[in-house]
Amino acid sequence: MPDANAPKINKGLDGIYVSESKICKVDGLNGKLYYRGYPIDDIAANCSFEEASYLILHGTLPNRGQLDEFSKSLSAERDLPTLVVDVIEDTASEKDPMHVLMSAVSLLPAFDEEADDAGEDANLRKSIRIISKMSSIVAAIGRYRNEGEEYVPPDKSLDHVENFMYMLNGKKPTKQEYDIMRIMFLLQLEHSSNASTFSAMVTGSSLSDIYSAVTSAIGTLKGPLHGEADEMALKMIEAIGNPDNTEKYIEDALAGKQRIMGFGHRIYKTYDPRAKILKKYLLELQEHSAEDVRKLTEIALRAEKMMIDKLGASHGIWPNVDFFAGPLYTAAGIQIDLFTPIFAASRATGWCAHLLEYWKENKLIRPLEYYTGPLDLKYLPIGERQ
Ligand code: CMC
């Protein structure tokens, strides 16, 4: 019998506002995204990682002096505690990189004298530490996964993205590799109250610490419906193998009720503006790309057309940021299971900014659930149970 008292339940908090924020606007109907009021196209075209990270954390674009100081404070924090490097060395060759990342980040407070200082200034300093060290951790994971590769200490004269690639590969990136990674870091930096950011806020709302909140967020980002979709999308493109298989593959997958990773979004019911930027960039790269990247791109474009024809306007399922990421990362020489850890290293800025903002007017996040089980059952001693 239907329960007349049942409240309206918004599964997955769909359509529910949980806070006010001045950090990021996602306009899902018009396919627009703004970081602190600046359109994402302008950010992608013009910003360094440091500039965008400062903007997200502080709310305004830095002047020259502020940018220099911020860049210095980020690069000064790149070193990792020896124990963290040792843990990565012991685990990275066999374990899921996201598990290794989560474990490594959860160790950082043990080496931070300010770990328990909940003051605003200390939290800002810890944010910078987290943003800086997470890239070093991901690079170290990338090295130790491959036999014979050792940890490469940071080069503090390089910028954030260049240093990441240097620590990952043991050499500075080419211009093309740098450009790709700059765009990837920028587009994944922040995206309002997505699942992982909300996860960070839930943990932070108990007045736990910033390291615990970021560790929670990493765990949430790991799922294929969220951060791991970029890896799954590329795996699908690789599984299609030959461009001429694309249409049948997608047709069969949809007929089998499979989700096509890299498509659909809770908020965007039109083309994700980040996917537009990535697609444009991927197309511009084509003539300079290796054969494998050109093939991945051709499959991606055919899959995109098929999905838009079938589910675009009719169901509001369009490419999201994860769909064209795989071919681009491939062009930058990034191995597939580092995609989500890189996403995390980039999104660390957004997670920290939201925590700093939320803590200004903190309220414990504690939603309701509507209980539908039985009540007043009689306790039976174990010997009397079936
Ligand atoms: N392929 C096929 N069908 C889809 C897809 C897809 N990618 N996405 C949604 N649908 C269908 C879904 O099967 C459902 O159909 P029905 O009503 O017949 O059961 C309907 O659309 C609604 O799906 P939903 O999961 O209830 O909607 P949602 O708003 O929760 O979906 C989503 C958001 C991202 C979870 C979903 O689109 C999805 O699973 N996409 C694939 C994973 C993905 O690419 N995730 C990355 C998101 S963007 C980056 C990020 O934020 O991490």
mmCIF file with all atom_site columns, N, CA and C and ligand atoms in Angstrom, residues 14 191 194 221 224-227 229 254 257-266 269 272 274 307 311 317 320-322 343, ligand 1:
data_model
loop_
_atom_site.group_PDB
_atom_site.id
_atom_site.type_symbol
_atom_site.label_atom_id
_atom_site.label_alt_id
_atom_site.label_comp_id
_atom_site.label_asym_id
_atom_site.label_entity_id
_atom_site.label_seq_id
_atom_site.pdbx_PDB_ins_code
_atom_site.Cartn_x
_atom_site.Cartn_y
_atom_site.Cartn_z
_atom_site.occupancy
_atom_site.B_iso_or_equiv
_atom_site.pdbx_formal_charge
_atom_site.auth_seq_id
_atom_site.auth_comp_id
_atom_site.auth_asym_id
_atom_site.auth_atom_id
_atom_site.pdbx_PDB_model_num
ATOM   1   N N   . ASP A 1 14  ? 19.444 14.846 -6.418  1.00 0.00 ? 14  ASP A N   1
ATOM   2   C CA  . ASP A 1 14  ? 19.182 15.464 -7.720  1.00 0.00 ? 14  ASP A CA  1
ATOM   3   C C   . ASP A 1 14  ? 18.319 16.724 -7.547  1.00 0.00 ? 14  ASP A C   1
ATOM   4   N N   . HIS A 1 191 ? 34.607 22.146 -10.362 1.00 0.00 ? 191 HIS A N   1
ATOM   5   C CA  . HIS A 1 191 ? 33.312 21.974 -11.028 1.00 0.00 ? 191 HIS A CA  1
ATOM   6   C C   . HIS A 1 191 ? 32.161 21.963 -10.031 1.00 0.00 ? 191 HIS A C   1
ATOM   7   N N   . ASN A 1 194 ? 30.128 18.842 -7.365  1.00 0.00 ? 194 ASN A N   1
ATOM   8   C CA  . ASN A 1 194 ? 30.133 17.479 -7.913  1.00 0.00 ? 194 ASN A CA  1
ATOM   9   C C   . ASN A 1 194 ? 30.310 16.481 -6.766  1.00 0.00 ? 194 ASN A C   1
ATOM   10  N N   . LEU A 1 221 ? 35.969 10.327 -6.062  1.00 0.00 ? 221 LEU A N   1
ATOM   11  C CA  . LEU A 1 221 ? 36.342 10.575 -7.471  1.00 0.00 ? 221 LEU A CA  1
ATOM   12  C C   . LEU A 1 221 ? 36.651 9.271  -8.202  1.00 0.00 ? 221 LEU A C   1
ATOM   13  N N   . PRO A 1 224 ? 33.549 4.988  -11.472 1.00 0.00 ? 224 PRO A N   1
ATOM   14  C CA  . PRO A 1 224 ? 33.374 5.175  -12.921 1.00 0.00 ? 224 PRO A CA  1
ATOM   15  C C   . PRO A 1 224 ? 32.267 6.155  -13.308 1.00 0.00 ? 224 PRO A C   1
ATOM   16  N N   . LEU A 1 225 ? 31.319 6.423  -12.398 1.00 0.00 ? 225 LEU A N   1
ATOM   17  C CA  . LEU A 1 225 ? 30.294 7.420  -12.753 1.00 0.00 ? 225 LEU A CA  1
ATOM   18  C C   . LEU A 1 225 ? 30.835 8.834  -12.602 1.00 0.00 ? 225 LEU A C   1
ATOM   19  N N   . HIS A 1 226 ? 32.004 8.956  -11.978 1.00 0.00 ? 226 HIS A N   1
ATOM   20  C CA  . HIS A 1 226 ? 32.583 10.292 -11.732 1.00 0.00 ? 226 HIS A CA  1
ATOM   21  C C   . HIS A 1 226 ? 33.954 10.341 -12.410 1.00 0.00 ? 226 HIS A C   1
ATOM   22  N N   . GLY A 1 227 ? 35.028 10.300 -11.633 1.00 0.00 ? 227 GLY A N   1
ATOM   23  C CA  . GLY A 1 227 ? 36.355 10.571 -12.206 1.00 0.00 ? 227 GLY A CA  1
ATOM   24  C C   . GLY A 1 227 ? 36.901 9.499  -13.116 1.00 0.00 ? 227 GLY A C   1
ATOM   25  N N   . ALA A 1 229 ? 35.548 7.883  -15.353 1.00 0.00 ? 229 ALA A N   1
ATOM   26  C CA  . ALA A 1 229 ? 34.899 7.770  -16.662 1.00 0.00 ? 229 ALA A CA  1
ATOM   27  C C   . ALA A 1 229 ? 35.881 8.031  -17.808 1.00 0.00 ? 229 ALA A C   1
ATOM   28  N N   . LEU A 1 254 ? 24.247 0.113  -26.516 1.00 0.00 ? 254 LEU A N   1
ATOM   29  C CA  . LEU A 1 254 ? 23.005 0.763  -26.087 1.00 0.00 ? 254 LEU A CA  1
ATOM   30  C C   . LEU A 1 254 ? 21.859 -0.240 -26.029 1.00 0.00 ? 254 LEU A C   1
ATOM   31  N N   . LYS A 1 257 ? 21.747 -1.985 -22.949 1.00 0.00 ? 257 LYS A N   1
ATOM   32  C CA  . LYS A 1 257 ? 21.521 -1.066 -21.807 1.00 0.00 ? 257 LYS A CA  1
ATOM   33  C C   . LYS A 1 257 ? 22.818 -0.663 -21.105 1.00 0.00 ? 257 LYS A C   1
ATOM   34  N N   . GLN A 1 258 ? 23.924 -0.711 -21.832 1.00 0.00 ? 258 GLN A N   1
ATOM   35  C CA  . GLN A 1 258 ? 25.185 -0.264 -21.225 1.00 0.00 ? 258 GLN A CA  1
ATOM   36  C C   . GLN A 1 258 ? 25.271 1.259  -21.262 1.00 0.00 ? 258 GLN A C   1
ATOM   37  N N   . ARG A 1 259 ? 25.954 1.803  -20.290 1.00 0.00 ? 259 ARG A N   1
ATOM   38  C CA  . ARG A 1 259 ? 26.240 3.240  -20.320 1.00 0.00 ? 259 ARG A CA  1
ATOM   39  C C   . ARG A 1 259 ? 27.485 3.468  -21.142 1.00 0.00 ? 259 ARG A C   1
ATOM   40  N N   . ILE A 1 260 ? 27.461 4.490  -21.961 1.00 0.00 ? 260 ILE A N   1
ATOM   41  C CA  . ILE A 1 260 ? 28.657 4.834  -22.731 1.00 0.00 ? 260 ILE A CA  1
ATOM   42  C C   . ILE A 1 260 ? 29.403 5.886  -21.922 1.00 0.00 ? 260 ILE A C   1
ATOM   43  N N   . MET A 1 261 ? 30.567 5.516  -21.447 1.00 0.00 ? 261 MET A N   1
ATOM   44  C CA  . MET A 1 261 ? 31.312 6.408  -20.557 1.00 0.00 ? 261 MET A CA  1
ATOM   45  C C   . MET A 1 261 ? 31.805 7.646  -21.316 1.00 0.00 ? 261 MET A C   1
ATOM   46  N N   . GLY A 1 262 ? 31.795 8.774  -20.602 1.00 0.00 ? 262 GLY A N   1
ATOM   47  C CA  . GLY A 1 262 ? 32.176 10.021 -21.260 1.00 0.00 ? 262 GLY A CA  1
ATOM   48  C C   . GLY A 1 262 ? 30.967 10.743 -21.856 1.00 0.00 ? 262 GLY A C   1
ATOM   49  N N   . PHE A 1 263 ? 29.775 10.204 -21.620 1.00 0.00 ? 263 PHE A N   1
ATOM   50  C CA  . PHE A 1 263 ? 28.544 10.863 -22.081 1.00 0.00 ? 263 PHE A CA  1
ATOM   51  C C   . PHE A 1 263 ? 27.578 11.002 -20.918 1.00 0.00 ? 263 PHE A C   1
ATOM   52  N N   . GLY A 1 264 ? 26.784 12.063 -20.977 1.00 0.00 ? 264 GLY A N   1
ATOM   53  C CA  . GLY A 1 264 ? 25.771 12.294 -19.952 1.00 0.00 ? 264 GLY A CA  1
ATOM   54  C C   . GLY A 1 264 ? 26.334 13.068 -18.783 1.00 0.00 ? 264 GLY A C   1
ATOM   55  N N   . HIS A 1 265 ? 25.463 13.803 -18.133 1.00 0.00 ? 265 HIS A N   1
ATOM   56  C CA  . HIS A 1 265 ? 25.888 14.590 -16.979 1.00 0.00 ? 265 HIS A CA  1
ATOM   57  C C   . HIS A 1 265 ? 24.661 14.975 -16.175 1.00 0.00 ? 265 HIS A C   1
ATOM   58  N N   . ARG A 1 266 ? 24.803 15.013 -14.870 1.00 0.00 ? 266 ARG A N   1
ATOM   59  C CA  . ARG A 1 266 ? 23.671 15.394 -14.021 1.00 0.00 ? 266 ARG A CA  1
ATOM   60  C C   . ARG A 1 266 ? 23.220 16.824 -14.316 1.00 0.00 ? 266 ARG A C   1
ATOM   61  N N   . LYS A 1 269 ? 22.708 19.365 -19.758 1.00 0.00 ? 269 LYS A N   1
ATOM   62  C CA  . LYS A 1 269 ? 21.768 18.665 -20.627 1.00 0.00 ? 269 LYS A CA  1
ATOM   63  C C   . LYS A 1 269 ? 22.026 19.080 -22.067 1.00 0.00 ? 269 LYS A C   1
ATOM   64  N N   . ASP A 1 272 ? 28.838 19.573 -22.924 1.00 0.00 ? 272 ASP A N   1
ATOM   65  C CA  . ASP A 1 272 ? 29.707 20.061 -21.836 1.00 0.00 ? 272 ASP A CA  1
ATOM   66  C C   . ASP A 1 272 ? 30.751 21.000 -22.454 1.00 0.00 ? 272 ASP A C   1
ATOM   67  N N   . ARG A 1 274 ? 33.541 21.951 -21.504 1.00 0.00 ? 274 ARG A N   1
ATOM   68  C CA  . ARG A 1 274 ? 34.914 21.439 -21.384 1.00 0.00 ? 274 ARG A CA  1
ATOM   69  C C   . ARG A 1 274 ? 35.186 20.422 -22.492 1.00 0.00 ? 274 ARG A C   1
ATOM   70  N N   . MET A 1 307 ? 26.242 8.860  -30.795 1.00 0.00 ? 307 MET A N   1
ATOM   71  C CA  . MET A 1 307 ? 25.588 9.123  -29.514 1.00 0.00 ? 307 MET A CA  1
ATOM   72  C C   . MET A 1 307 ? 24.716 10.374 -29.589 1.00 0.00 ? 307 MET A C   1
ATOM   73  N N   . LEU A 1 311 ? 21.008 9.966  -28.683 1.00 0.00 ? 311 LEU A N   1
ATOM   74  C CA  . LEU A 1 311 ? 20.607 10.376 -27.328 1.00 0.00 ? 311 LEU A CA  1
ATOM   75  C C   . LEU A 1 311 ? 20.793 11.862 -27.036 1.00 0.00 ? 311 LEU A C   1
ATOM   76  N N   . ILE A 1 317 ? 21.720 13.641 -23.500 1.00 0.00 ? 317 ILE A N   1
ATOM   77  C CA  . ILE A 1 317 ? 22.977 12.946 -23.170 1.00 0.00 ? 317 ILE A CA  1
ATOM   78  C C   . ILE A 1 317 ? 24.018 13.322 -24.215 1.00 0.00 ? 317 ILE A C   1
ATOM   79  N N   . ASN A 1 320 ? 30.740 14.531 -22.254 1.00 0.00 ? 320 ASN A N   1
ATOM   80  C CA  . ASN A 1 320 ? 31.222 15.309 -21.110 1.00 0.00 ? 320 ASN A CA  1
ATOM   81  C C   . ASN A 1 320 ? 32.748 15.401 -21.156 1.00 0.00 ? 320 ASN A C   1
ATOM   82  N N   . VAL A 1 321 ? 33.320 16.031 -20.154 1.00 0.00 ? 321 VAL A N   1
ATOM   83  C CA  . VAL A 1 321 ? 34.763 16.320 -20.162 1.00 0.00 ? 321 VAL A CA  1
ATOM   84  C C   . VAL A 1 321 ? 35.618 15.060 -20.348 1.00 0.00 ? 321 VAL A C   1
ATOM   85  N N   . ASP A 1 322 ? 35.065 13.913 -19.962 1.00 0.00 ? 322 ASP A N   1
ATOM   86  C CA  . ASP A 1 322 ? 35.881 12.701 -19.969 1.00 0.00 ? 322 ASP A CA  1
ATOM   87  C C   . ASP A 1 322 ? 36.022 12.060 -21.341 1.00 0.00 ? 322 ASP A C   1
ATOM   88  N N   . PHE A 1 343 ? 43.339 13.710 -12.613 1.00 0.00 ? 343 PHE A N   1
ATOM   89  C CA  . PHE A 1 343 ? 42.088 14.440 -12.354 1.00 0.00 ? 343 PHE A CA  1
ATOM   90  C C   . PHE A 1 343 ? 42.072 14.866 -10.873 1.00 0.00 ? 343 PHE A C   1
HETATM 91  N N1  . CMC B 2 .   ? 25.056 6.145  -21.795 1.00 0.00 ? 1   CMC B N1  1
HETATM 92  C C1  . CMC B 2 .   ? 23.845 5.597  -21.953 1.00 0.00 ? 1   CMC B C1  1
HETATM 93  N N2  . CMC B 2 .   ? 22.772 5.949  -21.225 1.00 0.00 ? 1   CMC B N2  1
HETATM 94  C C2  . CMC B 2 .   ? 22.933 6.904  -20.305 1.00 0.00 ? 1   CMC B C2  1
HETATM 95  C C3  . CMC B 2 .   ? 24.151 7.513  -20.082 1.00 0.00 ? 1   CMC B C3  1
HETATM 96  C C4  . CMC B 2 .   ? 25.253 7.115  -20.876 1.00 0.00 ? 1   CMC B C4  1
HETATM 97  N N3  . CMC B 2 .   ? 26.453 7.650  -20.705 1.00 0.00 ? 1   CMC B N3  1
HETATM 98  N N4  . CMC B 2 .   ? 24.026 8.430  -19.107 1.00 0.00 ? 1   CMC B N4  1
HETATM 99  C C5  . CMC B 2 .   ? 22.755 8.379  -18.702 1.00 0.00 ? 1   CMC B C5  1
HETATM 100 N N5  . CMC B 2 .   ? 22.088 7.454  -19.424 1.00 0.00 ? 1   CMC B N5  1
HETATM 101 C C6  . CMC B 2 .   ? 20.686 7.089  -19.287 1.00 0.00 ? 1   CMC B C6  1
HETATM 102 C C7  . CMC B 2 .   ? 20.496 6.153  -18.100 1.00 0.00 ? 1   CMC B C7  1
HETATM 103 O O1  . CMC B 2 .   ? 20.673 4.810  -18.471 1.00 0.00 ? 1   CMC B O1  1
HETATM 104 C C8  . CMC B 2 .   ? 19.102 6.473  -17.672 1.00 0.00 ? 1   CMC B C8  1
HETATM 105 O O2  . CMC B 2 .   ? 18.225 5.829  -18.561 1.00 0.00 ? 1   CMC B O2  1
HETATM 106 P P1  . CMC B 2 .   ? 16.815 5.258  -18.032 1.00 0.00 ? 1   CMC B P1  1
HETATM 107 O O3  . CMC B 2 .   ? 16.072 6.465  -17.544 1.00 0.00 ? 1   CMC B O3  1
HETATM 108 O O4  . CMC B 2 .   ? 16.242 4.627  -19.241 1.00 0.00 ? 1   CMC B O4  1
HETATM 109 O O5  . CMC B 2 .   ? 17.136 4.300  -16.931 1.00 0.00 ? 1   CMC B O5  1
HETATM 110 C C9  . CMC B 2 .   ? 18.977 7.971  -17.939 1.00 0.00 ? 1   CMC B C9  1
HETATM 111 O O6  . CMC B 2 .   ? 19.967 8.268  -18.947 1.00 0.00 ? 1   CMC B O6  1
HETATM 112 C C10 . CMC B 2 .   ? 19.273 8.816  -16.720 1.00 0.00 ? 1   CMC B C10 1
HETATM 113 O O7  . CMC B 2 .   ? 20.485 8.370  -16.115 1.00 0.00 ? 1   CMC B O7  1
HETATM 114 P P2  . CMC B 2 .   ? 20.855 8.671  -14.601 1.00 0.00 ? 1   CMC B P2  1
HETATM 115 O O8  . CMC B 2 .   ? 22.072 7.907  -14.241 1.00 0.00 ? 1   CMC B O8  1
HETATM 116 O O9  . CMC B 2 .   ? 19.670 8.522  -13.733 1.00 0.00 ? 1   CMC B O9  1
HETATM 117 O O10 . CMC B 2 .   ? 21.122 10.232 -14.690 1.00 0.00 ? 1   CMC B O10 1
HETATM 118 P P3  . CMC B 2 .   ? 22.186 11.059 -13.909 1.00 0.00 ? 1   CMC B P3  1
HETATM 119 O O11 . CMC B 2 .   ? 21.817 12.472 -14.006 1.00 0.00 ? 1   CMC B O11 1
HETATM 120 O O12 . CMC B 2 .   ? 22.424 10.506 -12.561 1.00 0.00 ? 1   CMC B O12 1
HETATM 121 O O13 . CMC B 2 .   ? 23.466 10.767 -14.846 1.00 0.00 ? 1   CMC B O13 1
HETATM 122 C C11 . CMC B 2 .   ? 25.762 10.312 -15.008 1.00 0.00 ? 1   CMC B C11 1
HETATM 123 C C12 . CMC B 2 .   ? 24.683 11.353 -14.732 1.00 0.00 ? 1   CMC B C12 1
HETATM 124 C C13 . CMC B 2 .   ? 27.066 11.068 -15.230 1.00 0.00 ? 1   CMC B C13 1
HETATM 125 C C14 . CMC B 2 .   ? 25.895 9.421  -13.779 1.00 0.00 ? 1   CMC B C14 1
HETATM 126 C C15 . CMC B 2 .   ? 25.411 9.458  -16.258 1.00 0.00 ? 1   CMC B C15 1
HETATM 127 O O14 . CMC B 2 .   ? 25.170 10.271 -17.367 1.00 0.00 ? 1   CMC B O14 1
HETATM 128 C C16 . CMC B 2 .   ? 26.468 8.425  -16.560 1.00 0.00 ? 1   CMC B C16 1
HETATM 129 O O15 . CMC B 2 .   ? 26.490 7.342  -15.950 1.00 0.00 ? 1   CMC B O15 1
HETATM 130 N N6  . CMC B 2 .   ? 27.398 8.730  -17.545 1.00 0.00 ? 1   CMC B N6  1
HETATM 131 C C17 . CMC B 2 .   ? 28.504 7.858  -17.823 1.00 0.00 ? 1   CMC B C17 1
HETATM 132 C C18 . CMC B 2 .   ? 29.622 8.081  -16.809 1.00 0.00 ? 1   CMC B C18 1
HETATM 133 C C19 . CMC B 2 .   ? 30.349 9.377  -17.061 1.00 0.00 ? 1   CMC B C19 1
HETATM 134 O O16 . CMC B 2 .   ? 30.698 9.715  -18.178 1.00 0.00 ? 1   CMC B O16 1
HETATM 135 N N7  . CMC B 2 .   ? 30.629 10.086 -15.955 1.00 0.00 ? 1   CMC B N7  1
HETATM 136 C C20 . CMC B 2 .   ? 31.387 11.334 -15.997 1.00 0.00 ? 1   CMC B C20 1
HETATM 137 C C21 . CMC B 2 .   ? 30.546 12.517 -15.684 1.00 0.00 ? 1   CMC B C21 1
HETATM 138 S S1  . CMC B 2 .   ? 31.341 14.077 -16.073 1.00 0.00 ? 1   CMC B S1  1
HETATM 139 C C22 . CMC B 2 .   ? 32.773 14.140 -15.158 1.00 0.00 ? 1   CMC B C22 1
HETATM 140 C C23 . CMC B 2 .   ? 32.568 14.102 -13.700 1.00 0.00 ? 1   CMC B C23 1
HETATM 141 O O17 . CMC B 2 .   ? 31.848 14.912 -13.139 1.00 0.00 ? 1   CMC B O17 1
HETATM 142 O O18 . CMC B 2 .   ? 33.198 13.250 -13.068 1.00 0.00 ? 1   CMC B O18 1
#
